[in-house]
Each structure stands twice: as C-alpha cells, then as structure tokens.
C-alpha cells in the first residue's frame, strides 16, 4: 500500500484534523459567548461578608474579599458547566437540596399570611387541647418488678384484692422504684417522660378514691391510688393569642404545602411501574399516585 506513504494524503489528513479542531473550538467559543454571563452582585457580596464575619468575627480585608469573590466565581462557573454536562441528573443530594429550597420558599410564603382575629378565635376554639392548662394529679403506687418475680402481673392482681378491701393496708410490699412511691401535682407529660405514654394516658384517666391496676409501664406493673386531681382548664384567648397565631401559621404552612404538592403531582403526573405497584399493594399504590 504505497498510497499510504503519499505526502499529499498526510497533508489532507492533518488538514482535516486541524479544520475539525478549529470548528469545534469555534463552536464552543460561540456557545460560551452566547451564554448568559456569570454575575456577582450586591447580594452576593453581602452574603460573602456576612458569612465571613459570622465565622471570623470581623470584616474581610480587600484581599480576602477578592479571594472570596474568586472562589464564588469558580464555584458558579463550575456549577454552570456541570449543569451543561447534565451532572445534576439522578443525583440524590442535588435533588434533595433543590426540593428543600423549594420547600423553604413555600413555607416562607405561608408565614406571610395574616389571619383576622375571627380566624384566630375560630382556630382557638377548634383546637382546645393546644391552649389549655393541663390537669394534674397526686397518687401513690406499688411497683411489681418482672425481673424479681416469677409472675409480676399475677402478684399485682393478688395485691389489688387486699388493697381494695383496705385502702390504707401497709402490709403490701412492692419492689423498689427509682422514682419513688408517691407523686404530687404531676401532669401527663411528666408521667409520660418517666413511665411511658401508655402508662401516663391510663393513670390520668383514673378517678380518686380507690386502688386500680395493674397498670403496665416500661418497668413492669403498678397498682395506683389517685389521691387528688385537678381538671384541665382552657387558657383565655387573650393570654395565648401569640401562641394561637404561631399554631395557626404552622397549620396554614402544612395546608399550603400539601395543596402545592398536589398541584405539582397533577402538573407533572405520577407513574409507578409494575414492580413498585406490587411492592406497595393495589390500594396503597393508588393512594400514592392520587395524592
């Protein structure tokens, strides 16, 4: 193949490569020239200065500010190029960050809402549990530890019979409990923190005057004698108006976010493939797609 050694062929090949390279570079230059420039504005400078000051407790010098601007420019142009290359696609971190930023925008919008006093009073009346002074109770208890007994529940039931016959019977000995045997002016939240939510919910519903149980907690079984209780009372609207406003805004924020998500799902559509539908089940899959 003597034609492969021809100088004319070599010249043509090199020329084609140079022409192709020049065209590619020229196209890239045209694209870069046509692209919107990366800008640094007053808001960027203010943010850079605030970020620096919060970390170093002083304003940046002129050289330090120049370095911050250079870093921000580099970050922006690299981010722009990464987007051009499609690197943000199917990236979990970027997807979550973008969704988070949009969520913050929706929540900030909800914070701008200003209710009328009539709306606040209506919200106050519809959510009494949020604006009340919780009831308190005083009680005694006898504790039965499952780790020290063969059948703590049975022992507690047997002891209940004796105590029911004589409320003041001191012969019934329970097991030692770190919290003690007597509690005064305790509300449900405090009880929940000590014994668990189920125990607290059951005990605050007991009426004074007799031993009750066994009531189960995370520690074991208890016999409980409520000696005194005060009822839950609502707080006057005027004293909790600020709290009502905060709760109203929180509820409005949740409502607007939910409505906005429904609009977005309707806008873009939701499709679940067969494997996802099978994993969720027919009813759940329908609900997810319809939400």
PDB file of N, CA, C and O in Angstrom, residues 160-197:
ATOM      1  N   UNK A 160     -53.941  -6.352  94.632  1.00  0.00           N
ATOM      2  CA  UNK A 160     -55.048  -5.430  94.416  1.00  0.00           C
ATOM      3  C   UNK A 160     -56.266  -5.850  95.230  1.00  0.00           C
ATOM      4  O   UNK A 160     -56.993  -4.999  95.767  1.00  0.00           O
ATOM      5  N   UNK A 161     -56.489  -7.163  95.350  1.00  0.00           N
ATOM      6  CA  UNK A 161     -57.620  -7.647  96.137  1.00  0.00           C
ATOM      7  C   UNK A 161     -57.501  -7.227  97.589  1.00  0.00           C
ATOM      8  O   UNK A 161     -58.470  -6.768  98.205  1.00  0.00           O
ATOM      9  N   UNK A 162     -56.318  -7.348  98.163  1.00  0.00           N
ATOM     10  CA  UNK A 162     -56.101  -6.956  99.552  1.00  0.00           C
ATOM     11  C   UNK A 162     -56.246  -5.455  99.735  1.00  0.00           C
ATOM     12  O   UNK A 162     -56.843  -4.978 100.707  1.00  0.00           O
ATOM     13  N   UNK A 163     -55.708  -4.678  98.815  1.00  0.00           N
ATOM     14  CA  UNK A 163     -55.788  -3.229  98.930  1.00  0.00           C
ATOM     15  C   UNK A 163     -57.198  -2.719  98.698  1.00  0.00           C
ATOM     16  O   UNK A 163     -57.585  -1.682  99.247  1.00  0.00           O
ATOM     17  N   UNK A 164     -57.964  -3.393  97.874  1.00  0.00           N
ATOM     18  CA  UNK A 164     -59.345  -2.986  97.633  1.00  0.00           C
ATOM     19  C   UNK A 164     -60.175  -3.131  98.897  1.00  0.00           C
ATOM     20  O   UNK A 164     -61.105  -2.346  99.157  1.00  0.00           O
ATOM     21  N   UNK A 165     -59.833  -4.140  99.711  1.00  0.00           N
ATOM     22  CA  UNK A 165     -60.542  -4.347 100.978  1.00  0.00           C
ATOM     23  C   UNK A 165     -60.137  -3.327 102.028  1.00  0.00           C
ATOM     24  O   UNK A 165     -60.918  -2.951 102.889  1.00  0.00           O
ATOM     25  N   UNK A 166     -58.878  -2.850 101.933  1.00  0.00           N
ATOM     26  CA  UNK A 166     -58.371  -1.882 102.899  1.00  0.00           C
ATOM     27  C   UNK A 166     -57.395  -0.955 102.188  1.00  0.00           C
ATOM     28  O   UNK A 166     -56.244  -1.306 101.953  1.00  0.00           O
ATOM     29  N   UNK A 167     -57.892   0.224 101.821  1.00  0.00           N
ATOM     30  CA  UNK A 167     -57.091   1.162 101.036  1.00  0.00           C
ATOM     31  C   UNK A 167     -55.797   1.521 101.729  1.00  0.00           C
ATOM     32  O   UNK A 167     -54.760   1.728 101.090  1.00  0.00           O
ATOM     33  N   UNK A 168     -55.831   1.590 103.042  1.00  0.00           N
ATOM     34  CA  UNK A 168     -54.653   2.007 103.804  1.00  0.00           C
ATOM     35  C   UNK A 168     -53.798   0.829 104.260  1.00  0.00           C
ATOM     36  O   UNK A 168     -52.957   0.987 105.145  1.00  0.00           O
ATOM     37  N   UNK A 169     -54.006  -0.328 103.694  1.00  0.00           N
ATOM     38  CA  UNK A 169     -53.227  -1.506 104.078  1.00  0.00           C
ATOM     39  C   UNK A 169     -51.751  -1.282 103.747  1.00  0.00           C
ATOM     40  O   UNK A 169     -51.386  -1.131 102.586  1.00  0.00           O
ATOM     41  N   UNK A 170     -50.908  -1.229 104.780  1.00  0.00           N
ATOM     42  CA  UNK A 170     -49.474  -1.001 104.572  1.00  0.00           C
ATOM     43  C   UNK A 170     -48.668  -2.289 104.525  1.00  0.00           C
ATOM     44  O   UNK A 170     -47.440  -2.252 104.441  1.00  0.00           O
ATOM     45  N   UNK A 171     -49.372  -3.417 104.590  1.00  0.00           N
ATOM     46  CA  UNK A 171     -48.633  -4.681 104.619  1.00  0.00           C
ATOM     47  C   UNK A 171     -48.209  -5.125 103.229  1.00  0.00           C
ATOM     48  O   UNK A 171     -47.385  -6.042 103.091  1.00  0.00           O
ATOM     49  N   UNK A 172     -48.784  -4.511 102.202  1.00  0.00           N
ATOM     50  CA  UNK A 172     -48.437  -4.883 100.832  1.00  0.00           C
ATOM     51  C   UNK A 172     -47.101  -4.240 100.492  1.00  0.00           C
ATOM     52  O   UNK A 172     -46.967  -3.018 100.493  1.00  0.00           O
ATOM     53  N   UNK A 173     -46.135  -5.047 100.200  1.00  0.00           N
ATOM     54  CA  UNK A 173     -44.812  -4.541  99.859  1.00  0.00           C
ATOM     55  C   UNK A 173     -44.540  -4.753  98.369  1.00  0.00           C
ATOM     56  O   UNK A 173     -44.607  -5.880  97.875  1.00  0.00           O
ATOM     57  N   UNK A 174     -44.246  -3.674  97.729  1.00  0.00           N
ATOM     58  CA  UNK A 174     -43.855  -3.775  96.337  1.00  0.00           C
ATOM     59  C   UNK A 174     -42.349  -3.776  96.203  1.00  0.00           C
ATOM     60  O   UNK A 174     -41.611  -3.896  97.188  1.00  0.00           O
ATOM     61  N   UNK A 175     -41.905  -3.629  94.997  1.00  0.00           N
ATOM     62  CA  UNK A 175     -40.462  -3.571  94.730  1.00  0.00           C
ATOM     63  C   UNK A 175     -40.026  -2.116  94.662  1.00  0.00           C
ATOM     64  O   UNK A 175     -40.817  -1.207  94.411  1.00  0.00           O
ATOM     65  N   UNK A 176     -38.740  -1.916  94.898  1.00  0.00           N
ATOM     66  CA  UNK A 176     -38.203  -0.557  94.920  1.00  0.00           C
ATOM     67  C   UNK A 176     -38.164   0.017  93.499  1.00  0.00           C
ATOM     68  O   UNK A 176     -37.770  -0.649  92.555  1.00  0.00           O
ATOM     69  N   UNK A 177     -38.583   1.287  93.394  1.00  0.00           N
ATOM     70  CA  UNK A 177     -38.552   2.000  92.117  1.00  0.00           C
ATOM     71  C   UNK A 177     -37.785   3.295  92.310  1.00  0.00           C
ATOM     72  O   UNK A 177     -37.974   4.002  93.301  1.00  0.00           O
ATOM     73  N   UNK A 178     -36.916   3.594  91.355  1.00  0.00           N
ATOM     74  CA  UNK A 178     -36.055   4.765  91.461  1.00  0.00           C
ATOM     75  C   UNK A 178     -36.852   6.045  91.674  1.00  0.00           C
ATOM     76  O   UNK A 178     -36.433   6.937  92.412  1.00  0.00           O
ATOM     77  N   UNK A 179     -38.026   6.164  91.035  1.00  0.00           N
ATOM     78  CA  UNK A 179     -38.814   7.386  91.125  1.00  0.00           C
ATOM     79  C   UNK A 179     -39.539   7.534  92.453  1.00  0.00           C
ATOM     80  O   UNK A 179     -40.073   8.601  92.759  1.00  0.00           O
ATOM     81  N   UNK A 180     -39.607   6.483  93.226  1.00  0.00           N
ATOM     82  CA  UNK A 180     -40.327   6.534  94.497  1.00  0.00           C
ATOM     83  C   UNK A 180     -41.742   5.999  94.365  1.00  0.00           C
ATOM     84  O   UNK A 180     -42.163   5.527  93.300  1.00  0.00           O
ATOM     85  N   UNK A 181     -42.495   6.102  95.483  1.00  0.00           N
ATOM     86  CA  UNK A 181     -43.847   5.537  95.521  1.00  0.00           C
ATOM     87  C   UNK A 181     -44.942   6.593  95.536  1.00  0.00           C
ATOM     88  O   UNK A 181     -46.115   6.255  95.371  1.00  0.00           O
ATOM     89  N   UNK A 182     -44.586   7.850  95.761  1.00  0.00           N
ATOM     90  CA  UNK A 182     -45.596   8.909  95.841  1.00  0.00           C
ATOM     91  C   UNK A 182     -45.256  10.027  94.863  1.00  0.00           C
ATOM     92  O   UNK A 182     -44.088  10.420  94.729  1.00  0.00           O
ATOM     93  N   UNK A 183     -46.303  10.556  94.227  1.00  0.00           N
ATOM     94  CA  UNK A 183     -46.131  11.617  93.233  1.00  0.00           C
ATOM     95  C   UNK A 183     -47.167  12.698  93.493  1.00  0.00           C
ATOM     96  O   UNK A 183     -48.349  12.401  93.687  1.00  0.00           O
ATOM     97  N   UNK A 184     -46.728  13.954  93.482  1.00  0.00           N
ATOM     98  CA  UNK A 184     -47.629  15.066  93.781  1.00  0.00           C
ATOM     99  C   UNK A 184     -47.674  16.049  92.618  1.00  0.00           C
ATOM    100  O   UNK A 184     -46.639  16.398  92.041  1.00  0.00           O
ATOM    101  N   UNK A 185     -48.897  16.485  92.291  1.00  0.00           N
ATOM    102  CA  UNK A 185     -49.118  17.505  91.251  1.00  0.00           C
ATOM    103  C   UNK A 185     -48.327  17.212  89.979  1.00  0.00           C
ATOM    104  O   UNK A 185     -47.523  18.020  89.499  1.00  0.00           O
ATOM    105  N   UNK A 186     -48.549  16.051  89.428  1.00  0.00           N
ATOM    106  CA  UNK A 186     -47.835  15.592  88.235  1.00  0.00           C
ATOM    107  C   UNK A 186     -48.781  15.599  87.042  1.00  0.00           C
ATOM    108  O   UNK A 186     -49.926  15.142  87.156  1.00  0.00           O
ATOM    109  N   UNK A 187     -48.328  16.122  85.905  1.00  0.00           N
ATOM    110  CA  UNK A 187     -49.190  16.117  84.725  1.00  0.00           C
ATOM    111  C   UNK A 187     -48.844  14.948  83.805  1.00  0.00           C
ATOM    112  O   UNK A 187     -47.880  14.218  84.024  1.00  0.00           O
ATOM    113  N   UNK A 188     -49.636  14.807  82.748  1.00  0.00           N
ATOM    114  CA  UNK A 188     -49.491  13.649  81.857  1.00  0.00           C
ATOM    115  C   UNK A 188     -48.145  13.646  81.146  1.00  0.00           C
ATOM    116  O   UNK A 188     -47.527  12.592  80.954  1.00  0.00           O
ATOM    117  N   UNK A 189     -47.682  14.830  80.760  1.00  0.00           N
ATOM    118  CA  UNK A 189     -46.401  14.896  80.052  1.00  0.00           C
ATOM    119  C   UNK A 189     -45.256  14.420  80.940  1.00  0.00           C
ATOM    120  O   UNK A 189     -44.376  13.679  80.490  1.00  0.00           O
ATOM    121  N   UNK A 190     -45.256  14.833  82.194  1.00  0.00           N
ATOM    122  CA  UNK A 190     -44.204  14.400  83.113  1.00  0.00           C
ATOM    123  C   UNK A 190     -44.273  12.895  83.351  1.00  0.00           C
ATOM    124  O   UNK A 190     -43.247  12.202  83.378  1.00  0.00           O
ATOM    125  N   UNK A 191     -45.485  12.381  83.519  1.00  0.00           N
ATOM    126  CA  UNK A 191     -45.649  10.938  83.712  1.00  0.00           C
ATOM    127  C   UNK A 191     -45.166  10.160  82.496  1.00  0.00           C
ATOM    128  O   UNK A 191     -44.532   9.113  82.618  1.00  0.00           O
ATOM    129  N   UNK A 192     -45.486  10.696  81.320  1.00  0.00           N
ATOM    130  CA  UNK A 192     -45.070  10.036  80.084  1.00  0.00           C
ATOM    131  C   UNK A 192     -43.552   9.953  79.999  1.00  0.00           C
ATOM    132  O   UNK A 192     -42.995   8.945  79.552  1.00  0.00           O
ATOM    133  N   UNK A 193     -42.882  11.021  80.427  1.00  0.00           N
ATOM    134  CA  UNK A 193     -41.423  11.012  80.399  1.00  0.00           C
ATOM    135  C   UNK A 193     -40.826   9.999  81.355  1.00  0.00           C
ATOM    136  O   UNK A 193     -39.759   9.444  81.090  1.00  0.00           O
ATOM    137  N   UNK A 194     -41.511   9.734  82.473  1.00  0.00           N
ATOM    138  CA  UNK A 194     -40.984   8.787  83.459  1.00  0.00           C
ATOM    139  C   UNK A 194     -41.372   7.341  83.164  1.00  0.00           C
ATOM    140  O   UNK A 194     -40.536   6.434  83.258  1.00  0.00           O
ATOM    141  N   UNK A 195     -42.649   7.130  82.803  1.00  0.00           N
ATOM    142  CA  UNK A 195     -43.154   5.760  82.715  1.00  0.00           C
ATOM    143  C   UNK A 195     -43.585   5.329  81.314  1.00  0.00           C
ATOM    144  O   UNK A 195     -43.864   4.160  81.093  1.00  0.00           O
ATOM    145  N   UNK A 196     -43.680   6.275  80.396  1.00  0.00           N
ATOM    146  CA  UNK A 196     -44.150   5.943  79.059  1.00  0.00           C
ATOM    147  C   UNK A 196     -45.545   6.486  78.818  1.00  0.00           C
ATOM    148  O   UNK A 196     -46.334   6.695  79.757  1.00  0.00           O
ATOM    149  N   UNK A 197     -45.874   6.711  77.552  1.00  0.00           N
ATOM    150  CA  UNK A 197     -47.136   7.358  77.176  1.00  0.00           C
ATOM    151  C   UNK A 197     -48.353   6.525  77.555  1.00  0.00           C
ATOM    152  O   UNK A 197     -49.372   7.058  77.997  1.00  0.00           O
TER     153      UNK A 197
END
